[in-house]
Coordinates of C-alpha atoms (C1' of nucleotides) in Angstrom, one line a residue:
Chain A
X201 CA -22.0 7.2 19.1
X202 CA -25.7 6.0 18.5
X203 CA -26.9 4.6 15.5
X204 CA -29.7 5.7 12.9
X205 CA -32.5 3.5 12.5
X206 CA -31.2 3.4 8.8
X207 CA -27.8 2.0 9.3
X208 CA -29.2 -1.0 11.3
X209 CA -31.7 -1.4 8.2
X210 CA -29.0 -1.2 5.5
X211 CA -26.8 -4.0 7.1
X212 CA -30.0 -5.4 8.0
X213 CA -30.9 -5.4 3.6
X214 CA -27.0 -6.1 3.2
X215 CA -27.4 -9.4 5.2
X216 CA -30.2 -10.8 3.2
X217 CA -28.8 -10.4 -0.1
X218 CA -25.8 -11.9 1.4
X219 CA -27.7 -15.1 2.5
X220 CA -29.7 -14.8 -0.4
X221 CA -32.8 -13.7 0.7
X222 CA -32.9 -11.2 -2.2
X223 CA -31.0 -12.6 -5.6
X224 CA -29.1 -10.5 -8.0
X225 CA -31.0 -8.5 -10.4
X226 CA -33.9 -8.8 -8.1
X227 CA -35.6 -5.4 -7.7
X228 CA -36.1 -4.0 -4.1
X229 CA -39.3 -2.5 -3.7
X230 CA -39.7 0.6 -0.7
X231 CA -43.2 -0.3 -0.2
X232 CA -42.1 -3.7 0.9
X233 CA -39.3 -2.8 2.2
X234 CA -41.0 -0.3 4.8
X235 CA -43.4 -3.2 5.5
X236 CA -41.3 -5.8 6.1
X237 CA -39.4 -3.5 8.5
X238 CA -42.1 -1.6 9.7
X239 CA -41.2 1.7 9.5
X240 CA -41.9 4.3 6.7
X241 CA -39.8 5.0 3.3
X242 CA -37.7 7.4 4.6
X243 CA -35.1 5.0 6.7
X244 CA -35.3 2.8 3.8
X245 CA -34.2 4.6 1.0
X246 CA -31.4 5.9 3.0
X247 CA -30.3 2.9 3.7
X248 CA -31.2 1.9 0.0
X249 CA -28.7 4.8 -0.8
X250 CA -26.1 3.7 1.3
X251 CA -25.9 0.6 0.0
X252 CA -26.0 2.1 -3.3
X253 CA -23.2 4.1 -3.0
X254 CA -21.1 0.7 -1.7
X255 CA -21.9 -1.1 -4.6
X256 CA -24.1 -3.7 -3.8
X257 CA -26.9 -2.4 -5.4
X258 CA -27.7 -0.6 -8.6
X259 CA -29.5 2.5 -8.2
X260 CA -31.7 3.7 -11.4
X261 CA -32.9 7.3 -11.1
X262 CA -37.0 6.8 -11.2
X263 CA -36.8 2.7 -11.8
X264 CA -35.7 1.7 -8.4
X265 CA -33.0 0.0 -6.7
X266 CA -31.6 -3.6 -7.9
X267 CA -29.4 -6.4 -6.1
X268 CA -26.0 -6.2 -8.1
X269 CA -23.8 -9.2 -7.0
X270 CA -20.8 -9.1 -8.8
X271 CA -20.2 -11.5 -11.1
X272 CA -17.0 -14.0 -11.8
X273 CA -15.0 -11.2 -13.5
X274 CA -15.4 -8.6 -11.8
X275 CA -14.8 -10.3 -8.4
X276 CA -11.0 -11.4 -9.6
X277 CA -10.9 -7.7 -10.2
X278 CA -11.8 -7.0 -6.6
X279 CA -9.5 -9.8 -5.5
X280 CA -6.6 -8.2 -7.5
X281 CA -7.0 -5.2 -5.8
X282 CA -7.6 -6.6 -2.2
X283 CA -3.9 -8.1 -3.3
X284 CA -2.5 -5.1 -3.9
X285 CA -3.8 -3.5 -0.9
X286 CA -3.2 -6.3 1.6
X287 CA 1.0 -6.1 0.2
X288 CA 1.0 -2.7 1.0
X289 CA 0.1 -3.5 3.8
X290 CA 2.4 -5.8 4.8
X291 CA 5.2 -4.0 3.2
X292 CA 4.6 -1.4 5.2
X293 CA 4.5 -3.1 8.3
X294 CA 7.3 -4.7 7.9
X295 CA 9.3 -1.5 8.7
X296 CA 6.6 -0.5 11.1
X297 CA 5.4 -3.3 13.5
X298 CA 5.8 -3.1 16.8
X299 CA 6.5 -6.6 19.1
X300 CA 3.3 -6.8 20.7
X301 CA 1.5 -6.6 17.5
X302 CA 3.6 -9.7 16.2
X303 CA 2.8 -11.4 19.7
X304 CA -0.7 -10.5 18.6
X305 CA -0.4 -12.3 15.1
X306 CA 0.9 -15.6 16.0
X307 CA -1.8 -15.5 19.0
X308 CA -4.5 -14.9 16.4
X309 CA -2.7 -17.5 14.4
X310 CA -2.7 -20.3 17.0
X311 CA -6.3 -19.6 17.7
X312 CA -7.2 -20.1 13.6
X313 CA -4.8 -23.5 14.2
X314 CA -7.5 -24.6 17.2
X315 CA -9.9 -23.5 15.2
X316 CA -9.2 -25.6 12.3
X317 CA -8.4 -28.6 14.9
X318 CA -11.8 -28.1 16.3
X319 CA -13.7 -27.7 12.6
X320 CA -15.3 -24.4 13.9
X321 CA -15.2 -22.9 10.5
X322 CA -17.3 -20.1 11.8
X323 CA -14.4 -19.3 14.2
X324 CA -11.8 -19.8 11.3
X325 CA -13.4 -17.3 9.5
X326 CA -13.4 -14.9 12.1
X327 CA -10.0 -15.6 13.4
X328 CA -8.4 -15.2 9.5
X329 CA -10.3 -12.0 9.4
X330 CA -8.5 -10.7 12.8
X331 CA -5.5 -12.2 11.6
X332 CA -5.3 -9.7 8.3
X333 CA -7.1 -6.7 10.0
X334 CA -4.2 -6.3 12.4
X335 CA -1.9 -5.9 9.5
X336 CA -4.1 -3.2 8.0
X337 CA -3.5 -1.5 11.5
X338 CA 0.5 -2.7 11.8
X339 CA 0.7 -0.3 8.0
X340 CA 0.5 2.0 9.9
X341 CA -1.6 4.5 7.4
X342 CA -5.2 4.9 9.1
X343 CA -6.5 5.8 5.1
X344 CA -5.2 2.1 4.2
X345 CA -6.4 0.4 7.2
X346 CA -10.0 1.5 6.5
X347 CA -10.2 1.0 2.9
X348 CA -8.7 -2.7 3.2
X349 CA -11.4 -3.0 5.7
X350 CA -13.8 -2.0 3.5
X351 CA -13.3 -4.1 0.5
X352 CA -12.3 -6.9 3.4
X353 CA -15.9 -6.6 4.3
X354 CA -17.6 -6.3 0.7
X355 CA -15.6 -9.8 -0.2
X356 CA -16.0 -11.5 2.7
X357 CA -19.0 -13.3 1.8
X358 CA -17.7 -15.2 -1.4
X359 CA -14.2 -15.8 0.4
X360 CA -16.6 -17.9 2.7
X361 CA -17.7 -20.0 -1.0
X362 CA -14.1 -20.7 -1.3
X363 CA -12.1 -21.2 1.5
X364 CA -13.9 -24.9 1.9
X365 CA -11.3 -26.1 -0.7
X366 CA -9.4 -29.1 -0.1
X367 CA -6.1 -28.6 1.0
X368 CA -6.5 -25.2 1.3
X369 CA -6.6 -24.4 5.1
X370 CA -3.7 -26.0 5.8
X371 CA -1.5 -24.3 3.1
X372 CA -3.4 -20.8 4.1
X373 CA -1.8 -21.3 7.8
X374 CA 1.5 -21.9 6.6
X375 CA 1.2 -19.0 4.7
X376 CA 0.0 -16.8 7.7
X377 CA 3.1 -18.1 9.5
X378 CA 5.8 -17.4 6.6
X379 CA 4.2 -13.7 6.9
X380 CA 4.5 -13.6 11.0
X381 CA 8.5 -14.9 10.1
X382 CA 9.2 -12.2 6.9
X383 CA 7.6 -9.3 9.6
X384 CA 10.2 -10.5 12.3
X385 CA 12.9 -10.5 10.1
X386 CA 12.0 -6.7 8.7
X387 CA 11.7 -8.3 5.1
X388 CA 8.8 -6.1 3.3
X389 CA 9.6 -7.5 0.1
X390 CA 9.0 -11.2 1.0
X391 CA 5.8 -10.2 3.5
X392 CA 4.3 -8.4 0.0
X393 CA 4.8 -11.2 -1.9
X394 CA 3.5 -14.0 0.4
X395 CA 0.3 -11.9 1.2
X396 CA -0.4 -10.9 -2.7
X397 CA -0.2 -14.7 -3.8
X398 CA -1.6 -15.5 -0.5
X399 CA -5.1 -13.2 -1.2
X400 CA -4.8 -13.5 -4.9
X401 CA -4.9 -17.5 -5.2
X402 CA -8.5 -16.5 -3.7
X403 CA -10.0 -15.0 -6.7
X404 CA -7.9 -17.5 -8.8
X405 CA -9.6 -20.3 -7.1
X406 CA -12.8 -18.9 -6.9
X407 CA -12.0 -18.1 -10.7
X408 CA -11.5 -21.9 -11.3
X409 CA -14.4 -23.1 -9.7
X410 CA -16.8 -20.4 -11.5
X411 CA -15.3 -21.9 -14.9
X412 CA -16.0 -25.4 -13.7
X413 CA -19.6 -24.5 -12.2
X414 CA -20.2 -23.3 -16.0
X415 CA -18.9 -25.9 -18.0
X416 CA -21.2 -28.2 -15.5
X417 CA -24.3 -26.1 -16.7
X418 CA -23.7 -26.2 -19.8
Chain B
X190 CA -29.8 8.1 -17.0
X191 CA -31.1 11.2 -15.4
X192 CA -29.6 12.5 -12.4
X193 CA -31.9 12.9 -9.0
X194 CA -31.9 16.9 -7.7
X195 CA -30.1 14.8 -4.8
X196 CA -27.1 14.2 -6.7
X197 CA -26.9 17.4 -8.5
X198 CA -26.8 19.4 -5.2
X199 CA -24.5 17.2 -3.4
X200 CA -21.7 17.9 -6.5
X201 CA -22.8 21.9 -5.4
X202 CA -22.4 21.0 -2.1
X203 CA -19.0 19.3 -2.9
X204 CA -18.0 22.1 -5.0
X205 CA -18.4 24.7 -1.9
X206 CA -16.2 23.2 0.3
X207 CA -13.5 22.6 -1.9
X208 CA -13.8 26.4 -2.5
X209 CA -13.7 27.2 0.8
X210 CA -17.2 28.5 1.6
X211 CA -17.6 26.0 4.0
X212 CA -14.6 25.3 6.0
X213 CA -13.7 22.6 7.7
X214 CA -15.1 22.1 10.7
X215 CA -18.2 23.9 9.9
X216 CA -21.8 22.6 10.8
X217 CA -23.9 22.4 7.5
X218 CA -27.1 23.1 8.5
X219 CA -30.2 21.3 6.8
X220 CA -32.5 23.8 6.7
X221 CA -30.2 26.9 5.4
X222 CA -29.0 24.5 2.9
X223 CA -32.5 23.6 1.7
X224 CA -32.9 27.7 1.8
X225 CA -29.8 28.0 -0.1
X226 CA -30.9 25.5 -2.7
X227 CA -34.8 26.2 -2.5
X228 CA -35.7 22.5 -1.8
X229 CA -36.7 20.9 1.2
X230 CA -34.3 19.1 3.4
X231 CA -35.3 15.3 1.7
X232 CA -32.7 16.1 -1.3
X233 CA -30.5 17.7 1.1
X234 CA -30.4 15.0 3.6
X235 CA -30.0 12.5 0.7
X236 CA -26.9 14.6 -0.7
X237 CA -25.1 14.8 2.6
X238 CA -25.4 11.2 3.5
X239 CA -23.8 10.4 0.2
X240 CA -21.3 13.3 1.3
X241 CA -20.9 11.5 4.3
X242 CA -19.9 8.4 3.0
X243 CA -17.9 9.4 0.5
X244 CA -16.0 11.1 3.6
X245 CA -16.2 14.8 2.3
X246 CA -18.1 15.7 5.6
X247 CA -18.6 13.9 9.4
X248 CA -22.3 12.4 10.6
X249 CA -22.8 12.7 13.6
X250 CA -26.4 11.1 14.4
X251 CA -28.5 13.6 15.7
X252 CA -26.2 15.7 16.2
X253 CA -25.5 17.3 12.7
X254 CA -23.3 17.1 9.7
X255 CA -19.6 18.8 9.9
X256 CA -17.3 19.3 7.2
X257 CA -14.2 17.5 7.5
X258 CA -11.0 18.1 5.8
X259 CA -8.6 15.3 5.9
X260 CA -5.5 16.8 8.2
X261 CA -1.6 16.7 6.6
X262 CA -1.4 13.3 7.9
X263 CA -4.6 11.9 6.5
X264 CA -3.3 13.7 3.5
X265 CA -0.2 12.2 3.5
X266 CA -1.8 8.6 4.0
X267 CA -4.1 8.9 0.5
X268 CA -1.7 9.7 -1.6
X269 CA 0.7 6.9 -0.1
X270 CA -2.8 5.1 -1.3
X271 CA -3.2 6.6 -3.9
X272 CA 0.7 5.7 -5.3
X273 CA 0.4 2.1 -4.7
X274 CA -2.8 2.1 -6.7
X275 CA -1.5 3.8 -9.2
X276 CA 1.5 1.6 -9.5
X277 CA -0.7 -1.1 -9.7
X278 CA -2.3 0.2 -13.0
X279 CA 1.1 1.1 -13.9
X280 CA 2.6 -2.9 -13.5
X281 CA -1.0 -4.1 -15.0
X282 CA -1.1 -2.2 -18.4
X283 CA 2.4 -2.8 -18.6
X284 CA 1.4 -5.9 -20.0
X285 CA -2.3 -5.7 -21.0
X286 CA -1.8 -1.9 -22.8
X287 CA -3.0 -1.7 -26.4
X288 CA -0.9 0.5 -29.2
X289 CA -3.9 2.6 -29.3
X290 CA -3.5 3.6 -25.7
X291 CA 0.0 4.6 -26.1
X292 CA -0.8 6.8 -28.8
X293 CA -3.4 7.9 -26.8
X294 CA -1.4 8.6 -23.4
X295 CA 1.7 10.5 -25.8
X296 CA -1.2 12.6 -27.6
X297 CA -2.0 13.5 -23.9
X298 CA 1.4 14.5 -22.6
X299 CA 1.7 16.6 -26.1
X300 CA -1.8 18.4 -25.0
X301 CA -0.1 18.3 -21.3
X302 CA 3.1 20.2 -22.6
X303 CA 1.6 22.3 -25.1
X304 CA -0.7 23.6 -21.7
X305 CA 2.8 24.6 -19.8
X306 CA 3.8 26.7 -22.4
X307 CA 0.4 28.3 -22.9
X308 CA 0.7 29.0 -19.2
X309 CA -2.5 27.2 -19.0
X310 CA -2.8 25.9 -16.0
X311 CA -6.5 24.5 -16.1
X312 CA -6.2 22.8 -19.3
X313 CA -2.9 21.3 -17.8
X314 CA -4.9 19.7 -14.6
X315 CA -6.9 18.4 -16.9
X316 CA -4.9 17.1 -19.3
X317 CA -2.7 15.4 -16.5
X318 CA -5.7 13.5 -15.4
X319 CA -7.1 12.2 -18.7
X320 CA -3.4 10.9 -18.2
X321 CA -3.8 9.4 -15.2
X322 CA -7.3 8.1 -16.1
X323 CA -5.6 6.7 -19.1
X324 CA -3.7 4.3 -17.2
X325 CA -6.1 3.8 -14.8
X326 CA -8.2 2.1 -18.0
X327 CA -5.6 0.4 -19.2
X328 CA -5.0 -1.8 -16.2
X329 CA -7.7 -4.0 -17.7
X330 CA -9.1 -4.4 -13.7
X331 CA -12.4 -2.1 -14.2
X332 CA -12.7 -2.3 -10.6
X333 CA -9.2 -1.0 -10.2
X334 CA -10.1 1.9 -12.3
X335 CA -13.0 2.9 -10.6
X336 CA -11.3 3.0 -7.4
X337 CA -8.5 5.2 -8.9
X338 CA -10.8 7.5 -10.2
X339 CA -12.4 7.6 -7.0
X340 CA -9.7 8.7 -5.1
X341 CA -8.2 11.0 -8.0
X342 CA -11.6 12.7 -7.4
X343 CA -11.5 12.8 -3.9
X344 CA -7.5 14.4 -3.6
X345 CA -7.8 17.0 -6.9
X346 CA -8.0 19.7 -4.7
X347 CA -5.1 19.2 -2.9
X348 CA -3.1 18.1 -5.8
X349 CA -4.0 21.5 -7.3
X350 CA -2.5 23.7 -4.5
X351 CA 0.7 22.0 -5.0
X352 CA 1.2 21.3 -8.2
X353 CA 2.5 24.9 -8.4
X354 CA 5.7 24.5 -6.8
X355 CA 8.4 25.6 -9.2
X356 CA 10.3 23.1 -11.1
X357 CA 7.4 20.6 -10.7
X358 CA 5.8 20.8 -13.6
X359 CA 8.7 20.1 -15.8
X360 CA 10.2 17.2 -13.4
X361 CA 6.4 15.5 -13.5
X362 CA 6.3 15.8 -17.6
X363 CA 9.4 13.7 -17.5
X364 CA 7.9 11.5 -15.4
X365 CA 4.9 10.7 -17.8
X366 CA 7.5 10.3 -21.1
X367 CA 9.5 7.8 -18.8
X368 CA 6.4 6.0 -17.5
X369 CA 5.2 5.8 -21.2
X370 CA 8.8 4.7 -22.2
X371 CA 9.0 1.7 -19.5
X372 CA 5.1 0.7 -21.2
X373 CA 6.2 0.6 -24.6
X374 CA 8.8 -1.6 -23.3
X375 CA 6.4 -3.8 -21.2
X376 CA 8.3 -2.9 -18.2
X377 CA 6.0 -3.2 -15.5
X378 CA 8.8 -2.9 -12.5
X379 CA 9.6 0.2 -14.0
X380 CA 6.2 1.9 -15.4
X381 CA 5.3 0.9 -11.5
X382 CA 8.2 2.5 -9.4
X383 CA 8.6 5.3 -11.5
X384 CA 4.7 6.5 -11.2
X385 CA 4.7 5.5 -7.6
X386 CA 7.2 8.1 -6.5
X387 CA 5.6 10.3 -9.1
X388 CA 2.7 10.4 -7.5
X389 CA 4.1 9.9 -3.9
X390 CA 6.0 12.7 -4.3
X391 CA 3.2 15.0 -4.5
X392 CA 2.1 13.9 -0.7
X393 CA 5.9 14.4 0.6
X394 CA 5.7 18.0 -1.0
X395 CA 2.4 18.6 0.2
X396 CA 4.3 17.7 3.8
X397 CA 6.6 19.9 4.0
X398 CA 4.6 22.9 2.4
X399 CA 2.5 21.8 5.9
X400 CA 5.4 21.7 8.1
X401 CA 6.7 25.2 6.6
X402 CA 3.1 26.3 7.6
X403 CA 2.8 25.2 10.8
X404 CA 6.4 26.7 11.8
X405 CA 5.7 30.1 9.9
X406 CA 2.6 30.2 12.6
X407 CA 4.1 29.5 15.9
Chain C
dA584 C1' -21.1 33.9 42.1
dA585 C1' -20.8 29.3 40.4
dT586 C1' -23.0 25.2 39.3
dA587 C1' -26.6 22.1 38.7
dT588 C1' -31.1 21.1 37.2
dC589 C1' -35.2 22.1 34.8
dT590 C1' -37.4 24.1 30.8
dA591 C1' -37.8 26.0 26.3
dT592 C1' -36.0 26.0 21.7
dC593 C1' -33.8 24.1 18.0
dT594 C1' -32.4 20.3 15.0
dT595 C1' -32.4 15.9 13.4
dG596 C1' -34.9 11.5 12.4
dT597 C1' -39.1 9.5 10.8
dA598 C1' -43.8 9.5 9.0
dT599 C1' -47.1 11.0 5.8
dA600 C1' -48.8 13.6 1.8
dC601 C1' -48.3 15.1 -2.8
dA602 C1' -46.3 15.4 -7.7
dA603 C1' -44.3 13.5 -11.5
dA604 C1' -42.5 9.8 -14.2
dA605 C1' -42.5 5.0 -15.5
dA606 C1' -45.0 0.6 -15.9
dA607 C1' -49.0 -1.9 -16.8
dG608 C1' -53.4 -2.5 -18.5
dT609 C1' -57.1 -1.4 -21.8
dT610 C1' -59.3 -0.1 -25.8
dG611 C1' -59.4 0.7 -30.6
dA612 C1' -57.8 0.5 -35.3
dC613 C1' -56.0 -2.3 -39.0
Chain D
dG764 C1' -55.2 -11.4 -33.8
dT765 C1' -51.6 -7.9 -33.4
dC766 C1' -49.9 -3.6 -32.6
dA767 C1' -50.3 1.0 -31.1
dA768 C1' -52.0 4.8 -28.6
dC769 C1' -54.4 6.2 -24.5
dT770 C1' -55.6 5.6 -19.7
dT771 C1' -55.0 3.8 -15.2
dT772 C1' -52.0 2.3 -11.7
dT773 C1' -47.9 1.9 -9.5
dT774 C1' -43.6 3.7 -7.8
dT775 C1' -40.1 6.9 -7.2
dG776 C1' -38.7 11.8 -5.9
dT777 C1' -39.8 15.7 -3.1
dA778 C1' -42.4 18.5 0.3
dT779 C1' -44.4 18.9 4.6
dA780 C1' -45.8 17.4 9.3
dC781 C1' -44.7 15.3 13.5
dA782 C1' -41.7 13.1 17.2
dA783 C1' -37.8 12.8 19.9
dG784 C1' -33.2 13.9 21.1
dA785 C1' -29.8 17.6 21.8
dT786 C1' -28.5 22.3 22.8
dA787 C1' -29.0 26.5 25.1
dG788 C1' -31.0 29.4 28.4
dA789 C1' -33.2 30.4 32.8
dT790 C1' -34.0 29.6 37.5
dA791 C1' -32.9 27.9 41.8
dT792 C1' -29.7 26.2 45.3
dT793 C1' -25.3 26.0 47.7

DNA sequence: AATATCTATCTTGTATACAAAAAAGTTGAC
DNA sequence: GTCAACTTTTTTGTATACAAGATAGATATT
């Protein structure tokens, strides 16, 4: 399955409002766009659309297309939801794992404990993210799976902001690991609860430190 | 805010399938569209990519646009999505709900039961989604809400060819009076596992209507 | 006759051209 | 000098033109 010129542009626009290339509220011009890319309009208002549609821009009909980062309030709100999702999840796979995918977890897991060891955040990040995208799959509901990795994917840059937190790492890897146990043991209830308090301490924290960042400014 | 030609023609578009013009499987071809539509393919390309991603249709690059009907089981795996949303909401306003809203949601289910016994079953769909979209809103998570809506939008068709089982529609107004019951209380366990099999329920019907289906035809 | 390869046609993806609406700049009136 | 209306410019939305890949058909070979 080949890809369209204007996918690889969209991720390409994605990634530089994500290392903030473009800033929120900044308008993105075609013209440029085109130029910078060198290639005509066309790929890049589709890929302007695409992006559109996902939500990180704003798309005005005849005024153009804006960088729309969310902003403190409405990322808790995607972190409440991501919660929700992610104890589905784990609720569901609790009745549904099979033993090679819980051989699978603690093998992911060991490799975010070397990772951590080694201070490759880079490979922390990545390893976490493996770590929770095989319990999209263990739910066993292919719908859930993809929209988990979805909104996985549309957070993932401001979990990088907060994850730095003192403390944090270590507590985050016992967590993973009280998860791996409530799986073995077939207990959905306790796997739900660890992974909602588990995501949602996420936005709270990244709540906290917006509040703190403002206070500063002020 | 003006609407483009774009968006306007993929709701027509939309609309077709869901009436069965175009089934599923079928190639939609850019150039009769833009025929059908008397446009050129730019709007029509636009209006299927966004079809595309909201996954009403397939893309395959270069190789065409196919409608794609979610199966029973993908069926069976959004409304198991759709449930756990919803009980989301349900546990959210169960707390956060103004009295406003409650008057608002009972005022619905009056609308709702005065439909049933006009036989109206239009004005019922409707009215059971403003009561849907009620809670939805009063989860005070905006996000939430938009992702609810989303998939409400996305499984209305299929709620509507099911809905008409007999004795439904009388179980699923109880439903509402005991989910607003459990909110008046502040009830969230309750509001939340009595609108999850609520809604649940309609993807297990919708199961074995399939199943009866598929063994009629063998 | 069946299959494989080459060729012609069709369809998508991209570039360019044009139309219409919004933004910006200018001129004139008070 | 300020504000408003008109004009110019810019930018989006749509149409058309062109390029390249994919499909289908024809021809040749075994």
């Amino acid at each position: 399955m080949e890809q369209k010129r204007s996918d690889i542009i969209a991720n390409q626009i994605e990634e530089l409002i994500f290392d903030g290339t473009f800033r929120d509220g900044e308008r993105l011009d075609e013209v440029q766009l085109s130029e910078r890319f060198a290639v005509s309009r066309t790929p890049i208002r589709e890929a302007l659309l695409r992006l559109a549609q996902s939500g990180l821009v704003a798309h005005y009909p005849r005024r153009g297309v804006f960088v729309r980062q969310p902003g403190p309030i409405e990322l808790i709100e995607m972190f409440e939801v991501m919660a929700e999702l992610e104890a589905t999840c784990a609720r569901l796979a609790a009745t549904r794992i099979s033993d090679a995918a819980i051989d699978e977890l603690k093998a992911t897991n060991a490799r975010c404990n070397a990772a951590v060891q080694d201070s490759d955040t880079e490979r922390y990040y990545r390893e976490n993210e493996q770590f929770h995208a095989i319990l999209y799959r263990e739910s066993g509901n292919s719908f859930l799976e993809q929209e988990c990795l979805r909104l996985q994917r549309r957070l993932q840059p401001f979990r990088r902001t907060q994850l730095r937190l003192r403390g944090r790492l270590k507590q985050s890897m016992q967590e993973h690991e009280q998860i791996v146990s409530a799986l073995v043991e077939g207990d959905g209830q306790a796997a739900s609860d660890t992974i909602r308090s588990h995501v949602a301490v996420q936005g709270e924290k990244f709540h906290h430190l917006m509040s703190r960042l403002k206070t500063a400014a002020e």
